[in-house]
C-alpha positions as a printed Julia matrix, in Angstrom:
175×3 Matrix{Float64}:
 -33.14   13.04  -21.54
 -29.68   14.51  -22.85
 -28.2    13.95  -19.3
 -29.72   10.67  -18.26
 -28.15    9.42  -21.91
 -24.97   10.88  -21.0
 -25.06    9.15  -17.61
 -25.68    5.62  -18.92
 -22.35    5.98  -21.32
 -20.24    6.82  -17.81
 -18.22    3.25  -17.34
 -19.22    1.2   -14.38
 -17.72    2.33  -11.13
 -17.41   -0.37   -8.56
 -18.03    2.48   -6.0
 -15.13    1.69   -3.85
 -13.32    4.7    -3.93
 -10.39    3.43   -2.33
  -8.16    0.23   -2.3
  -9.38   -0.68   -5.16
  -7.28   -2.69   -7.48
  -5.84    0.34   -9.62
  -4.65    1.92   -6.19
  -3.31   -1.12   -4.92
  -2.05   -2.3    -7.96
  -0.22    1.04   -8.38
   1.15    1.22   -5.17
   2.9    -2.24   -5.35
   3.93   -1.28   -8.9
   5.6     2.18   -7.51
   7.62   -0.16   -4.91
   8.85   -2.76   -7.42
  10.09    0.1    -9.87
  11.63    1.77   -7.16
  13.15   -1.28   -5.71
  14.0    -2.98   -9.21
  15.94   -5.2    -9.86
  14.56   -6.67   -6.66
  11.3    -8.8    -6.96
   9.42   -9.53   -3.84
   6.78  -12.04   -2.89
   3.03  -11.4    -1.89
   3.56  -11.06    1.95
   6.48   -8.59    1.45
   4.15   -6.48   -0.75
   1.53   -6.33    1.47
   3.72   -5.38    4.32
   5.03   -2.58    1.72
   1.42   -1.58    0.97
   0.79   -0.84    4.49
   4.07    1.21    5.12
   3.42    3.31    1.52
   0.27    4.35    3.12
   1.28    5.02    6.72
   5.15    5.77    6.34
   4.64    8.06    9.46
   3.96    4.77   11.56
   7.62    3.89   11.06
  10.74    5.22   12.7
  12.09    7.89   10.41
   9.62    7.67    8.04
   8.59   10.16    5.78
   4.93   11.76    6.69
   2.11    9.41    6.08
   0.5     9.66    2.89
  -3.09    8.91    4.25
  -4.43   10.61    7.39
  -3.93    8.72   10.45
  -7.06    6.64   11.43
  -8.26    5.01   14.33
  -7.07    0.83   14.57
  -5.74    1.68   10.97
  -3.04   -1.3    11.82
  -6.47   -3.11   11.3
  -6.07   -2.47    7.4
  -3.23   -4.68    7.51
  -5.55   -7.75    8.02
  -7.71   -7.04    4.67
  -4.39   -5.81    2.43
  -3.82   -9.16    1.21
  -6.57   -9.65   -0.83
  -6.48   -6.06   -2.17
  -2.94   -6.51   -2.94
  -3.22   -9.54   -4.72
  -5.84   -7.8    -6.81
  -3.7    -5.04   -7.51
  -1.12   -7.25   -8.6
  -2.99   -9.55  -10.81
  -4.43   -6.11  -12.67
  -0.57   -5.07  -13.07
   0.13   -8.52  -14.52
  -2.83   -8.19  -16.87
  -1.16   -4.86  -17.82
   2.42   -6.49  -18.33
   3.58   -3.77  -15.75
   4.6    -6.69  -13.4
   6.59  -10.02  -13.97
   6.24  -13.35  -12.24
   9.08  -14.82  -11.2
   8.76  -18.46  -10.12
  11.79  -20.2    -7.84
  12.17  -22.68   -5.6
  11.28  -20.13   -2.7
   8.01  -19.56   -4.42
   6.16  -16.73   -6.65
   8.01  -13.41   -6.68
   6.87  -10.04   -8.46
   9.29   -7.42  -10.38
   8.82   -4.28  -12.11
   8.38   -5.34  -15.85
  10.53   -3.3   -18.87
   6.86   -1.41  -19.4
   6.75   -0.12  -16.04
   9.6     2.31  -16.22
   7.76    4.18  -19.16
   4.42    3.88  -17.79
   5.46    4.86  -14.14
   7.64    8.04  -15.36
   4.53    9.16  -17.16
   2.38    9.6   -14.1
   3.15   13.13  -13.03
   0.16   14.06  -10.59
   1.36   15.2    -7.24
  -0.2    12.06   -5.52
   1.91    9.91   -7.39
   4.93   11.43   -6.87
   4.71   11.23   -3.56
   3.71    7.62   -3.62
   7.13    7.5    -5.64
   9.2     9.29   -2.62
   7.41    6.9    -0.34
   7.91    3.64   -2.68
  12.14    4.55   -2.77
  12.2     5.2     0.86
  10.44    2.01    1.62
  13.01    0.27   -0.88
  15.93    1.82    0.93
  14.9     1.33    4.67
  13.05   -2.04    4.19
  13.95   -3.17    0.55
  16.8    -5.89    1.77
  15.56   -6.3     5.15
  15.26  -10.4     5.74
  11.86  -11.74    5.55
  11.8   -12.92    9.46
  12.96   -9.16   10.73
  10.25   -7.47    8.4
   7.41   -9.63    9.88
   8.83   -8.92   13.52
   9.11   -5.25   12.99
   5.27   -5.82   12.09
   4.51   -8.02   14.83
   6.03   -5.76   17.26
   3.92   -2.67   15.84
   0.75   -3.77   14.61
  -1.1    -3.3    18.28
   0.36    0.66   18.47
  -0.48    1.79   15.17
  -3.94    3.43   15.04
  -4.31    2.83   18.91
  -3.5     6.33   19.94
  -6.87    7.36   19.02
  -8.09    4.27   21.75
  -6.57    6.23   24.32
  -7.82    9.7    23.23
 -11.33    8.02   23.39
 -10.7     6.63   26.77
  -9.92    9.75   28.25
 -12.43   11.74   26.21
 -15.03    9.18   28.2
 -13.5     9.37   31.2
 -13.49   13.21   31.01
 -17.28   13.47   30.37
 -18.22   10.92   32.69
 -16.21   12.76   35.43
């Protein structure tokens, strides 16, 4: 009875352990913080969200934060909504500012972001920050068209190595 009462006091969980707005929002916030005072639009943050998780896919990138998965480039197709939800969460906590100009909506780390980010000392967060700093250096000033071309050239390769292994394994088991 006591355990049942205690479990009902637990906060509601969405059941999504990964790619929750808290996780995607923190990834975007790390990139915006490391790139400050630069500001980025949503599409660029979607590109950077892929790179911060799968940094090993990029030439001269650090090891990927998450293990490689088959067809991981398909993740890119569903990230826009996740990143948007994460940015919205960070906006609601005043950790990200919106800048609107003639070219559209852009996001930047707010003044509050520094104290928040620097208070996070877990090894995972430190790994995020190192990869975010690499993204800011390697891709932060890359023109939009060049960044888009980089993704278009590589999306069909990222994660396809598992497809070749699966084909080879199928051929080996049949022959």
